[in-house]
Short mmCIF file of C-alpha atoms and ligand atoms in Angstrom, two decimals:
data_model
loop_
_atom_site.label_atom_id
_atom_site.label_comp_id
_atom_site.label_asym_id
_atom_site.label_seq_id
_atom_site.Cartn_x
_atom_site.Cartn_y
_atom_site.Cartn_z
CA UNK A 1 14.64 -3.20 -6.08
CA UNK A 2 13.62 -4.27 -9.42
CA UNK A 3 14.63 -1.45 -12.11
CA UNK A 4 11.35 -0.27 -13.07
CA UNK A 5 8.91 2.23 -11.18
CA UNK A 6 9.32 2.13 -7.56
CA UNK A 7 5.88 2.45 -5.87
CA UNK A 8 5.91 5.00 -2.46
CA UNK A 9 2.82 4.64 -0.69
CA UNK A 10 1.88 6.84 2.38
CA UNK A 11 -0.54 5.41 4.07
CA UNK A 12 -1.61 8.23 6.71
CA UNK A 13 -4.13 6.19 8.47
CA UNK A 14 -6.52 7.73 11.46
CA UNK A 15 -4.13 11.06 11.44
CA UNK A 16 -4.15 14.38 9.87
CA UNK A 17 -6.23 17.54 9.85
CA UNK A 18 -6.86 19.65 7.22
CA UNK A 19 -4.00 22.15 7.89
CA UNK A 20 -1.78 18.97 7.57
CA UNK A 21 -2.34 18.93 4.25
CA UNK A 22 0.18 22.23 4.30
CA UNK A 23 3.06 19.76 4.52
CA UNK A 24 2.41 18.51 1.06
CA UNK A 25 3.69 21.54 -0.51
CA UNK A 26 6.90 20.67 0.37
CA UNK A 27 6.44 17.43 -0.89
CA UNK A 28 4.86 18.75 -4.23
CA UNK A 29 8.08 20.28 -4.95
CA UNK A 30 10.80 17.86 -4.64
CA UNK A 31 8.44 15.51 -6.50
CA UNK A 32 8.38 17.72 -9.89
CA UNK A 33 12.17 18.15 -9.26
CA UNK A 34 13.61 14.34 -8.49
CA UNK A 35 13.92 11.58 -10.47
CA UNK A 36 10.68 12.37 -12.95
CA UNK A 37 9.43 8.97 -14.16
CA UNK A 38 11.31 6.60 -11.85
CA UNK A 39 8.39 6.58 -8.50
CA UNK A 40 5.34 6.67 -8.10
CA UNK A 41 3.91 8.27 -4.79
CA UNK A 42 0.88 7.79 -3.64
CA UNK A 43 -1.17 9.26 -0.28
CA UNK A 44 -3.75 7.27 1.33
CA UNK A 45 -5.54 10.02 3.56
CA UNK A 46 -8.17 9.34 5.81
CA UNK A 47 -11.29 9.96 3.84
CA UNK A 48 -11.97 13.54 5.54
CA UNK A 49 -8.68 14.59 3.86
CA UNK A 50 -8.92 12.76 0.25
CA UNK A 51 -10.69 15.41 -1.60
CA UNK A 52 -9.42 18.19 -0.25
CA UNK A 53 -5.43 16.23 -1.07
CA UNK A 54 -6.33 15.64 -4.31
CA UNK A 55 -6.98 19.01 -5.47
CA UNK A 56 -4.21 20.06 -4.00
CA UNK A 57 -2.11 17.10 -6.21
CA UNK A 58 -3.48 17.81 -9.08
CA UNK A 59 -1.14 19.57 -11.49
CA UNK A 60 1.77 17.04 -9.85
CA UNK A 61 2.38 13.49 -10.71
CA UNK A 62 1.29 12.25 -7.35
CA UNK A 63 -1.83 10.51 -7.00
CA UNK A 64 -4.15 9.34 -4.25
CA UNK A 65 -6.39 7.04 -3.19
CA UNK A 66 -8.94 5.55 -0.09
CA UNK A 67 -8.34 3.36 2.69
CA UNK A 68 -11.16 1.00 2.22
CA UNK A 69 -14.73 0.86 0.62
CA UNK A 70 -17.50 -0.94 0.82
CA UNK A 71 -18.53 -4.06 -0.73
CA UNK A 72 -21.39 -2.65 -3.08
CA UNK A 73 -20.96 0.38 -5.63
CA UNK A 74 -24.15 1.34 -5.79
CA UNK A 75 -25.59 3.81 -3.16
CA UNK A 76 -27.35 2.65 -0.43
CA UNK A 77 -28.48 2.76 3.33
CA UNK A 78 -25.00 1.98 5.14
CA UNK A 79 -24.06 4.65 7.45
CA UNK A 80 -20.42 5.38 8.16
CA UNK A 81 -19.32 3.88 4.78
CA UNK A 82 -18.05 4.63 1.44
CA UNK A 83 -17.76 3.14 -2.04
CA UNK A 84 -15.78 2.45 -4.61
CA UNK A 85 -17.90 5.00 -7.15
CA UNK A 86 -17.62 7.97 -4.58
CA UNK A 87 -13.92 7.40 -4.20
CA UNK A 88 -13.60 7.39 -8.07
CA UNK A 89 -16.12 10.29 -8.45
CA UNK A 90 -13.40 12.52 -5.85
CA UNK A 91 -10.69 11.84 -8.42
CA UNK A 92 -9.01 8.45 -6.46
CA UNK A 93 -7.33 6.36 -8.57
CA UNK A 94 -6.51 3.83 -5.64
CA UNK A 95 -7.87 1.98 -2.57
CA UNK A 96 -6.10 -0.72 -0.12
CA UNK A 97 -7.84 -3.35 1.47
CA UNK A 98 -7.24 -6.16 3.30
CA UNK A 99 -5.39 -3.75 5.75
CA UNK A 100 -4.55 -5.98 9.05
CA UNK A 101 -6.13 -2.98 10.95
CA UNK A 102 -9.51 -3.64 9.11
CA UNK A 103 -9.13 -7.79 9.51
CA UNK A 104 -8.41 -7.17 12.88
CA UNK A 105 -11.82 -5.62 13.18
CA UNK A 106 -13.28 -8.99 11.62
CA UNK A 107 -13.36 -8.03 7.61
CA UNK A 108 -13.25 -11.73 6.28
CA UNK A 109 -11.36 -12.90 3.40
CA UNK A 110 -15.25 -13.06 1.48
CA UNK A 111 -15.77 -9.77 2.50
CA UNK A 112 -12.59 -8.50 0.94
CA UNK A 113 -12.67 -10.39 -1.92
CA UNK A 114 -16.02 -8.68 -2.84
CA UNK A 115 -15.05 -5.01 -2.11
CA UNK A 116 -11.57 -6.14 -4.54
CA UNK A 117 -14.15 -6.74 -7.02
CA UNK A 118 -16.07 -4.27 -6.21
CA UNK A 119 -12.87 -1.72 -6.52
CA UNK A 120 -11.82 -2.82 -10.13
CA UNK A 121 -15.68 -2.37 -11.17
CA UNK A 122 -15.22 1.12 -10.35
CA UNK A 123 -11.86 1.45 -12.09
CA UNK A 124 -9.43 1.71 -8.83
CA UNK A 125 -6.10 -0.10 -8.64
CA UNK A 126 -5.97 -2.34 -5.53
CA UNK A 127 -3.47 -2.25 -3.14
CA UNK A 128 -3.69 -5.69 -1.50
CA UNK A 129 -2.32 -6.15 1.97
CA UNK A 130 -1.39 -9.55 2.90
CA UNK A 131 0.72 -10.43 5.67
CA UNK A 132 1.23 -13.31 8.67
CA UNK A 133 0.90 -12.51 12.52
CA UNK A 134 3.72 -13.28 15.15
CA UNK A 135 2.34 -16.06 16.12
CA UNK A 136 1.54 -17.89 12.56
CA UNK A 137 5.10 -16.67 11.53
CA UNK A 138 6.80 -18.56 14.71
CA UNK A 139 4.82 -21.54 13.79
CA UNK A 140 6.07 -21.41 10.24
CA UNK A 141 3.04 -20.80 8.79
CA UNK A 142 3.91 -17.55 6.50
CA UNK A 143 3.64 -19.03 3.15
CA UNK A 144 0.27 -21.24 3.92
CA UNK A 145 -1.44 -17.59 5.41
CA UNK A 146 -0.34 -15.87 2.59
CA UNK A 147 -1.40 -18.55 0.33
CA UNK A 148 -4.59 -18.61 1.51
CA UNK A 149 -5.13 -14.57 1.55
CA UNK A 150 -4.40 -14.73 -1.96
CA UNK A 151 -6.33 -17.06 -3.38
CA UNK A 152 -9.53 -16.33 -1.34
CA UNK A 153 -9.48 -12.33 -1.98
CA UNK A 154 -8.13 -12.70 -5.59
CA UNK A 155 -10.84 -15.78 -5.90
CA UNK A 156 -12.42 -15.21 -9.47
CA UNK A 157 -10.14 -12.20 -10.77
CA UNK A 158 -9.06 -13.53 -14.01
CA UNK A 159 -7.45 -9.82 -14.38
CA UNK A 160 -4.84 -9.27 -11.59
CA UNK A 161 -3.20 -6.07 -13.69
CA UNK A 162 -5.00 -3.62 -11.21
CA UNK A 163 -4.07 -5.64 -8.26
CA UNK A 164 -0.94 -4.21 -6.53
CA UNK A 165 0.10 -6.79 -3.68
CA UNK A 166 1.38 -5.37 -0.21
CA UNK A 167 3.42 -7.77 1.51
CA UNK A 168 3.16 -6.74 5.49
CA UNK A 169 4.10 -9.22 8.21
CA UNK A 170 1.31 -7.77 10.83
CA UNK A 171 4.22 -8.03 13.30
CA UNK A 172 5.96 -5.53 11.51
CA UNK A 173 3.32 -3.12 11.42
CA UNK A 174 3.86 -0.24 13.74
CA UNK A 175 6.71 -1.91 15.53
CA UNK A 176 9.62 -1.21 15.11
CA UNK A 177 11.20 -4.39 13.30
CA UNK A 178 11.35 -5.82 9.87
CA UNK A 179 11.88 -9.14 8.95
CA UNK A 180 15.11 -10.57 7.78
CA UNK A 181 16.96 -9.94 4.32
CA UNK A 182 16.96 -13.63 3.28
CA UNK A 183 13.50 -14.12 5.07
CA UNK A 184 11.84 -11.06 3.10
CA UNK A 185 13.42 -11.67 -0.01
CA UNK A 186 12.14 -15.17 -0.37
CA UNK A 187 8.83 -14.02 0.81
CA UNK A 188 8.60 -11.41 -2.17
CA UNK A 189 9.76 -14.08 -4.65
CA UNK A 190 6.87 -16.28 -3.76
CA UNK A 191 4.49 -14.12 -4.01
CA UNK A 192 5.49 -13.33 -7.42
CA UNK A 193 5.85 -17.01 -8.44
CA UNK A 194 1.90 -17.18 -7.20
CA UNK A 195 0.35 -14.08 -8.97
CA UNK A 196 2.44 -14.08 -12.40
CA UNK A 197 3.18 -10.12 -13.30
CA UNK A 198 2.00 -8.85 -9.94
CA UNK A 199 4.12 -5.76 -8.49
CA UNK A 200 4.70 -6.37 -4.63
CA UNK A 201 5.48 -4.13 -2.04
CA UNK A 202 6.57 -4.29 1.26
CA UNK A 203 4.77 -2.69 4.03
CA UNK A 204 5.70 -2.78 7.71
CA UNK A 205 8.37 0.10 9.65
CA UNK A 206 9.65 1.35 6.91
CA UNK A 207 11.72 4.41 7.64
CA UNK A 208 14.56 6.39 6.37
CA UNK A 209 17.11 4.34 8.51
CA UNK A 210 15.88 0.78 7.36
CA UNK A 211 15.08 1.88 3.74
CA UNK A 212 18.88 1.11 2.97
CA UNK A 213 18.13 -2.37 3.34
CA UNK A 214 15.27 -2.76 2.40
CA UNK A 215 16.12 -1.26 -0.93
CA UNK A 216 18.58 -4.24 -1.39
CA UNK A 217 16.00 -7.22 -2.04
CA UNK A 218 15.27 -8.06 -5.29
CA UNK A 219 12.57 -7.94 -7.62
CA UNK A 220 10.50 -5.51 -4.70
CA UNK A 221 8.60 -3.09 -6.39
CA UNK A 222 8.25 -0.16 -3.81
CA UNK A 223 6.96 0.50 0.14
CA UNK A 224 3.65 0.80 2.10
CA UNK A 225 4.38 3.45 4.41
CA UNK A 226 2.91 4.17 7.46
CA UNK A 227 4.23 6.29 10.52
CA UNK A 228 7.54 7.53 8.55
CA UNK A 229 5.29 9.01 5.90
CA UNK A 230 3.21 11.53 7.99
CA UNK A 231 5.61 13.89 8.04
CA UNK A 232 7.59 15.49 4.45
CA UNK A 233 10.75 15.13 5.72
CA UNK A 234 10.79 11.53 6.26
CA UNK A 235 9.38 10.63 3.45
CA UNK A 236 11.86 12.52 1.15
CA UNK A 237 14.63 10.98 2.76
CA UNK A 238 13.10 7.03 2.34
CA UNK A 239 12.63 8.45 -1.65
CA UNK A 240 15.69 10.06 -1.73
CA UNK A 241 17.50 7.14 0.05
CA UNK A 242 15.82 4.82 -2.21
CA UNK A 243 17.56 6.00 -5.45
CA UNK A 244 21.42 7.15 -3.82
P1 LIG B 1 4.03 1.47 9.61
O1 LIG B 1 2.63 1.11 8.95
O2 LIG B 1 4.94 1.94 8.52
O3 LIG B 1 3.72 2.57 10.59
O4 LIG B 1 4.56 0.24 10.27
C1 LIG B 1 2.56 0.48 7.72
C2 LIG B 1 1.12 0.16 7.38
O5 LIG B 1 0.41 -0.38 8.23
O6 LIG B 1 0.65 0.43 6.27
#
C-alpha cells in the first residue's frame, strides 16, 4: 500500500433496499472511531438508495457517490437516466464509470469518455474502471487493453487530478480469484507510469481473507469493493485488516 490515504470503495451495485441502509450505522461508528485521517470510504448505492445514504452520512467522514450518469448535464428527454448535475445536486461527490457491467451492455470507450467529461464539469471525482477480460489476459494483451481504455476515455483531459483509476481484471470481478502478486503489482506500476500522479485502485474479489495480500503491493492506493462490502461486517474487517 502506498503510505498515504487508502481509498475503500463499496460498490453495492443492483442490491439494497432502503432498510439496508440500517447496516450503515454500524459502519458510521467504527468509522469516527478508527484510524481518523488514514481512509477514505466511499458507498456507491444504487441510485434509489443515494439520497436517502447520504443524509444518513452526513455528519461522518464518509462520502458517496453514483454508479454512472449520462453523457449530457443538462436536463433533457432520456428516460431511465441520470446526470452528473442531479448526482451533484443530492450531495455526491463521486461517480464510476467505465464499469465492465456497463461495457458489457455496449457503453463505448466515446461514450465514456464524454460522460468522464461530463462528470468533472459537474464537479464529481471519477472513479475509472479499467480492466482486461480472460480471454485478452491469456492472449497477453493486458497492457495494450488497458492502454487503450486509458487513452480513449481520458482523451482530451489535460486535468487527471479528479480522475481516480480502478484497476479490475473483468475476470476477477465476481469470481472468486485475483490475479497474481507479481502480475498485479506490475500492472499497478504501469498504470501509474501512464497517468503521472494518478491514485489506482484495485477492484475485483476483494474480501477480508485476500485483503492480506492484497495489502502487500506497492504503491496501490485502496480497493473497489463489490460483494464483500454489502454487508458491515465484512467491510470492517477488509478496513481493519488493511491497517493491522
Ligand atoms: P466484486 O465486485 O468485489 O464483487 O468482485 C467488484 C466490482 O465489480 O466493483
Amino acid at each position: 500500500m502506498t503510505n498515504k490515504y487508502v481509498y475503500f470503495v463499496a460498490n453495492w451495485k443492483m442490491f439494497g433496499k432502503l432498510r439496508t441502509l440500517d447496516s450503515l450505522d454500524k459502519v458510521i461508528k467504527f468509522v469516527k472511531n478508527y484510524k481518523v485521517n488514514k481512509f477514505k470510504l466511499i458507498y456507491l448505492p444504487p441510485t434509489t438508495l443515494l439520497h436517502p445514504l447520504i443524509k444518513k452520512i452526513k455528519s461522518s467522514p464518509i462520502e458517496a457517490g453514483g454508479q454512472n450518469c449520462h453523457q449530457g448535464q443538462n436536463f433533457g428527454a432520456n428516460t431511465g437516466q441520470i446526470n452528473s448535475t442531479m448526482l451533484k445536486d443530492v450531495g455526491a461527490k463521486y461517480v464510476i464509470l467505465g464499469h465492465s457491467e456497463i461495457r458489457q451492455l455496449g457503453e463505448d470507450e466515446k461514450l465514456i469518455n464524454l460522460k468522464i467529461k461530463s462528470a468533472i464539469k459537474s464537479r464529481l471525482k471519477v472513479i475509472f474502471c479499467i480492466g482486461e477480460t480472460l480471454k485478452q489476459k491469456n492472449k497477453k494483451l493486458t497492457r495494450r487493453v488497458l492502454n487503450h481504455q486509458i487513452n480513449k476515455g481520458l482523451s482530451n483531459i489535460p486535468n487527471k487530478k479528479n480522475v481516480i483509476i480502478a484497476y479490475e481484471p473483468v475476470w476477477a470481478i465476481g469470481s472468486g480469484l485475483i490475479p497474481k502478486y507479481s502480475e498485479l503489482s506490475k500492472t499497478i506500476t504501469y498504470i501509474k507510469q501512464r497517468i503521472k500522479g494518478a491514485k489506482v485502485l484495485y477492484g475485483g474479489s476483494v474480501n477480508s481473507r485476500n485483503i492480506k495480500n492484497l495489502k502487500k503491493i506497492n504503491n496501490l492506493d485502496g480497493f473497489l469493493i463489490g460483494g464483500a462490502s454489502q454487508t458491515s461486517k465484512n467491510l470492517i474487517d477488509i478496513i481493519k485488516k488493511t491497517f493491522n
